[in-house]
PDB file of C-alpha atoms in Angstrom:
ATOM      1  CA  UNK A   1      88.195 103.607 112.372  1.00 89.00           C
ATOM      2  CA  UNK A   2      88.448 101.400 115.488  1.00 90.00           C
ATOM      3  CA  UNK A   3      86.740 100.710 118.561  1.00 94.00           C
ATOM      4  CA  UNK A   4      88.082  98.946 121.382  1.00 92.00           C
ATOM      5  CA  UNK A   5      85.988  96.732 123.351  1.00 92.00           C
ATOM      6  CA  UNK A   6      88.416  95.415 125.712  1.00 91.00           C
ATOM      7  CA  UNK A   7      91.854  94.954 125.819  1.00 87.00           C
ATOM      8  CA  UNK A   8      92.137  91.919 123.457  1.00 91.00           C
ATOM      9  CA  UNK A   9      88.922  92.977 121.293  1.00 95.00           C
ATOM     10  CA  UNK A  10      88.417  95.720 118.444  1.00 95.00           C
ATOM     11  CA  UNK A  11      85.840  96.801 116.222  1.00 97.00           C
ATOM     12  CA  UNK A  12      86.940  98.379 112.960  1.00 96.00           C
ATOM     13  CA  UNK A  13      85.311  99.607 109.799  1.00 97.00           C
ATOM     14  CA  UNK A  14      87.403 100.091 106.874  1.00 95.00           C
ATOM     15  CA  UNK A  15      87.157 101.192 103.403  1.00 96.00           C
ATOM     16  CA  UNK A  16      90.189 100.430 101.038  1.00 93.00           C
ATOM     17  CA  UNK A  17      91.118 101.522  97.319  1.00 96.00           C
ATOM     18  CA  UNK A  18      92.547  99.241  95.072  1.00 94.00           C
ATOM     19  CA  UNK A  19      93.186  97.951  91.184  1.00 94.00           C
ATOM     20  CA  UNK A  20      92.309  94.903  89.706  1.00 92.00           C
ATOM     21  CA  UNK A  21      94.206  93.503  87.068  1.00 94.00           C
ATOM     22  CA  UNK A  22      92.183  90.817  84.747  1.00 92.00           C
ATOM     23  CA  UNK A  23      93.401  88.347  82.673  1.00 92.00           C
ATOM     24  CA  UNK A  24      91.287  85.367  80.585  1.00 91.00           C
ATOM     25  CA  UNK A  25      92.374  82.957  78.012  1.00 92.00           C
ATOM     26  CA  UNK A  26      90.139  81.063  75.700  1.00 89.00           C
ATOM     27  CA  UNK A  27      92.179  78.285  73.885  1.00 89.00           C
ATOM     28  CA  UNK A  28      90.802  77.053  70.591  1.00 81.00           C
ATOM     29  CA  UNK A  29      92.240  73.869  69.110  1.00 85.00           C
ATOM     30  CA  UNK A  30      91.603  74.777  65.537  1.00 80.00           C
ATOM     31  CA  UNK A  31      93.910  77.543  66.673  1.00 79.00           C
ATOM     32  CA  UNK A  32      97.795  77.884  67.144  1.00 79.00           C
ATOM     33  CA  UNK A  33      97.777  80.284  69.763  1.00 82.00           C
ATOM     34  CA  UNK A  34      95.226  81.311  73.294  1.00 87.00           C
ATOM     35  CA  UNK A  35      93.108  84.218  72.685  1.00 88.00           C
ATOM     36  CA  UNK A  36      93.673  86.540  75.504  1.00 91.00           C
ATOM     37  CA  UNK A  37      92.304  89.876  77.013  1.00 92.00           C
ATOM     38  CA  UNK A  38      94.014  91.626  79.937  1.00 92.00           C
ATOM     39  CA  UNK A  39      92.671  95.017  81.652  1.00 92.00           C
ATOM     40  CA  UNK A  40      92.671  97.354  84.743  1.00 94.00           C
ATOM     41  CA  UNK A  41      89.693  98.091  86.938  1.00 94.00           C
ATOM     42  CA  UNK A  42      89.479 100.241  90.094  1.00 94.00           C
ATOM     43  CA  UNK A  43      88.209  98.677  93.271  1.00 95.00           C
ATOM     44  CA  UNK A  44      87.039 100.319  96.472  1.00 96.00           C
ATOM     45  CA  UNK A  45      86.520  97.782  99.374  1.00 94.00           C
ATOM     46  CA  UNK A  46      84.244  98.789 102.294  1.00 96.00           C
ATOM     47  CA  UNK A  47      84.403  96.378 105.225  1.00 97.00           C
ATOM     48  CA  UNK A  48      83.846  95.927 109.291  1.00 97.00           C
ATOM     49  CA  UNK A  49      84.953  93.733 111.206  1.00 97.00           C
ATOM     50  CA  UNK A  50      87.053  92.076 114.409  1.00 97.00           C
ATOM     51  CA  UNK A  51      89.757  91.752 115.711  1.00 97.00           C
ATOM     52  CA  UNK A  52      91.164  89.622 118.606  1.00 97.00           C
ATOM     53  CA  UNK A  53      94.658  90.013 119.819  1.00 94.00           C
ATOM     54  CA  UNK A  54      95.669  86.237 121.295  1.00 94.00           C
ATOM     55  CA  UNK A  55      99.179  87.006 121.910  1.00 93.00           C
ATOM     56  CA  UNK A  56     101.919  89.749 122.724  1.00 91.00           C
ATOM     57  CA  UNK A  57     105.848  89.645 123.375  1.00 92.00           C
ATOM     58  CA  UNK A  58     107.390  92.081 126.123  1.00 86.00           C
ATOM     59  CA  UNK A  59     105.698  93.845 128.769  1.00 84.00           C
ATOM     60  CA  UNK A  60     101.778  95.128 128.678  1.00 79.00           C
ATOM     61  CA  UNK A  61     102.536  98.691 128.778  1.00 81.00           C
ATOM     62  CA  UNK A  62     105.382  98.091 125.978  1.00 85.00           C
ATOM     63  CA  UNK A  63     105.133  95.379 123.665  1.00 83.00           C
ATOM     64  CA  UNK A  64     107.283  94.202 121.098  1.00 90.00           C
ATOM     65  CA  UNK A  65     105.040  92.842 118.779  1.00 93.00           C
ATOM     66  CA  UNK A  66     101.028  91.669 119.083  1.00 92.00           C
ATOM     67  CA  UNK A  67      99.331  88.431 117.585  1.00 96.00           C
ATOM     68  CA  UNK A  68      96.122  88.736 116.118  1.00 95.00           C
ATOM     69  CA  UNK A  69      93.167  87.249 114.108  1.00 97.00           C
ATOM     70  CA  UNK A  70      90.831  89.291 112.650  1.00 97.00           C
ATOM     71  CA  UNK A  71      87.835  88.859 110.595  1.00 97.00           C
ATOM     72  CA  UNK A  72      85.888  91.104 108.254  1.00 96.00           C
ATOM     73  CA  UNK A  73      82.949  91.253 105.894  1.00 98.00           C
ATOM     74  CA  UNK A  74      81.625  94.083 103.452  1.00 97.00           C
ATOM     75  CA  UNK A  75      81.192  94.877  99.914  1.00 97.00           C
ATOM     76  CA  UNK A  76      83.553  95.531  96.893  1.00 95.00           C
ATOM     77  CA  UNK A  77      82.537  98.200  94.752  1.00 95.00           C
ATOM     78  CA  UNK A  78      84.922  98.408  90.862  1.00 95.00           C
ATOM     79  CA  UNK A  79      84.243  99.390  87.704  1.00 94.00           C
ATOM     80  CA  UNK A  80      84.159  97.535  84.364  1.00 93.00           C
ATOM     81  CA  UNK A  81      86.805  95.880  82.606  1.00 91.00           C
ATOM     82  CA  UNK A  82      86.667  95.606  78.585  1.00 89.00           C
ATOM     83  CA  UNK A  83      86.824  92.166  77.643  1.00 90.00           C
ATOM     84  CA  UNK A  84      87.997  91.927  74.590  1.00 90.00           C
ATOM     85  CA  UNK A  85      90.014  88.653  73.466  1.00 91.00           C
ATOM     86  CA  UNK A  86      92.765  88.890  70.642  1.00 87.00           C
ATOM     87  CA  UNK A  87      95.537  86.369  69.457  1.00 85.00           C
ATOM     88  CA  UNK A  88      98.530  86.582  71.716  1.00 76.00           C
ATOM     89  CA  UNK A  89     101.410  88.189  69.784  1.00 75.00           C
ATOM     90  CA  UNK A  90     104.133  86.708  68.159  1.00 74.00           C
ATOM     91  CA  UNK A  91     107.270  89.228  66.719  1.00 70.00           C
ATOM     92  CA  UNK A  92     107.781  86.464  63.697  1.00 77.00           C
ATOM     93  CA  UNK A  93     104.696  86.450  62.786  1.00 74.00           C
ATOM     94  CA  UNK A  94     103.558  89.232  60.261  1.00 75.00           C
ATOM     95  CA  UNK A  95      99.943  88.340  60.088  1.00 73.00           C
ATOM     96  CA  UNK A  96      96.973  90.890  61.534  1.00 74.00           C
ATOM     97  CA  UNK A  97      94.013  88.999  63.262  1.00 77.00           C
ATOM     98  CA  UNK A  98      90.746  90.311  64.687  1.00 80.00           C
ATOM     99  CA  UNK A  99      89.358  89.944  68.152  1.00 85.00           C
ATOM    100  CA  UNK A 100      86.139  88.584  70.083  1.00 86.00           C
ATOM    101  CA  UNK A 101      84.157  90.953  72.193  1.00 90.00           C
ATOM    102  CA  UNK A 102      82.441  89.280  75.086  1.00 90.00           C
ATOM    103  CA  UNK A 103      80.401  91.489  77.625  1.00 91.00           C
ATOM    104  CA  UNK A 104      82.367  93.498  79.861  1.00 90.00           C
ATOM    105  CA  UNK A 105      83.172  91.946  83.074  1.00 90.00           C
ATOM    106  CA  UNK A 106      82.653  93.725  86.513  1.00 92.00           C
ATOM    107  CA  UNK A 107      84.131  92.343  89.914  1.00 90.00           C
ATOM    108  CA  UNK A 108      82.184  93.416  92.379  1.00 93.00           C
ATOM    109  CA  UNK A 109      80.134  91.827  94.957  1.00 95.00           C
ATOM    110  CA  UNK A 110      80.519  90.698  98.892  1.00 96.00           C
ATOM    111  CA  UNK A 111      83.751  90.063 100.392  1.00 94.00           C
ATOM    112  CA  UNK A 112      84.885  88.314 103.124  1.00 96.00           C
ATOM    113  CA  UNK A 113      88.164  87.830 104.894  1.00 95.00           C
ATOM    114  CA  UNK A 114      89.651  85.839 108.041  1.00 97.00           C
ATOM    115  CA  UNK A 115      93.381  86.745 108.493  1.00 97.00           C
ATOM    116  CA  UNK A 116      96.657  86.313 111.183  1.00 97.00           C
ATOM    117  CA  UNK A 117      98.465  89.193 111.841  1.00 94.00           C
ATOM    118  CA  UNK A 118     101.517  90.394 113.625  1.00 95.00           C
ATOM    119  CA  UNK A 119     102.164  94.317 114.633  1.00 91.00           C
ATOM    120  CA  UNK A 120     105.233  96.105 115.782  1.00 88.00           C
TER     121      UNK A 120
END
């Protein structure tokens, strides 16, 4: 949603799905290849915010495009990714190896975001 203050100045609140994708390496030297885990999570960002239009191109009642800088701050919300690290493959190499299971890993916490932006 969005709330306009004043010509230049709006108020929004926003609330955004998403996916993370997570990757981690540990490399061990006694080792000839990285131990890696990769995994999907779901995110769902809720934020509020500003923003202030600085600029525009063409008339006021028509514009062309708009400048703006906004700013936002909230809280990201995802679920739990499985972190479980396993020898990267190799298709010449025959051998079977086990993996490491660290705790699982969840991404979540404040965000924050300062951005430029142009609309059309």
């Amino acid at each position: 949603s969005r709330y306009e203050l004043a010509e230049r100045l709006s108020l929004f609140l926003k609330v955004s799905p998403g996916a993370y994708h997570l990757r981690g390496t540990i490399e061990d030297p006694g080792f000839d290849r990285p131990l890696v885990s990769r995994s999907w999570t779901y995110s769902l960002d809720a934020t509020g915010g500003a923003a202030l239009m600085f600029a525009r191109v063409g008339t006021r009642a028509v514009p062309r495009a708009r400048f703006w800088f906004t700013g936002e701050a909230g809280f990201a919300f995802a679920g739990t990714s499985d972190m479980t690290f396993a020898p990267a493959e190799q298709a010449d190499d025959p051998r079977h190896y086990g993996s490491i299971k660290l705790p699982d890993f969840r991404p979540a916490g404040p965000v924050g975001r300062l951005a430029f932006l142009v609309s059309f």
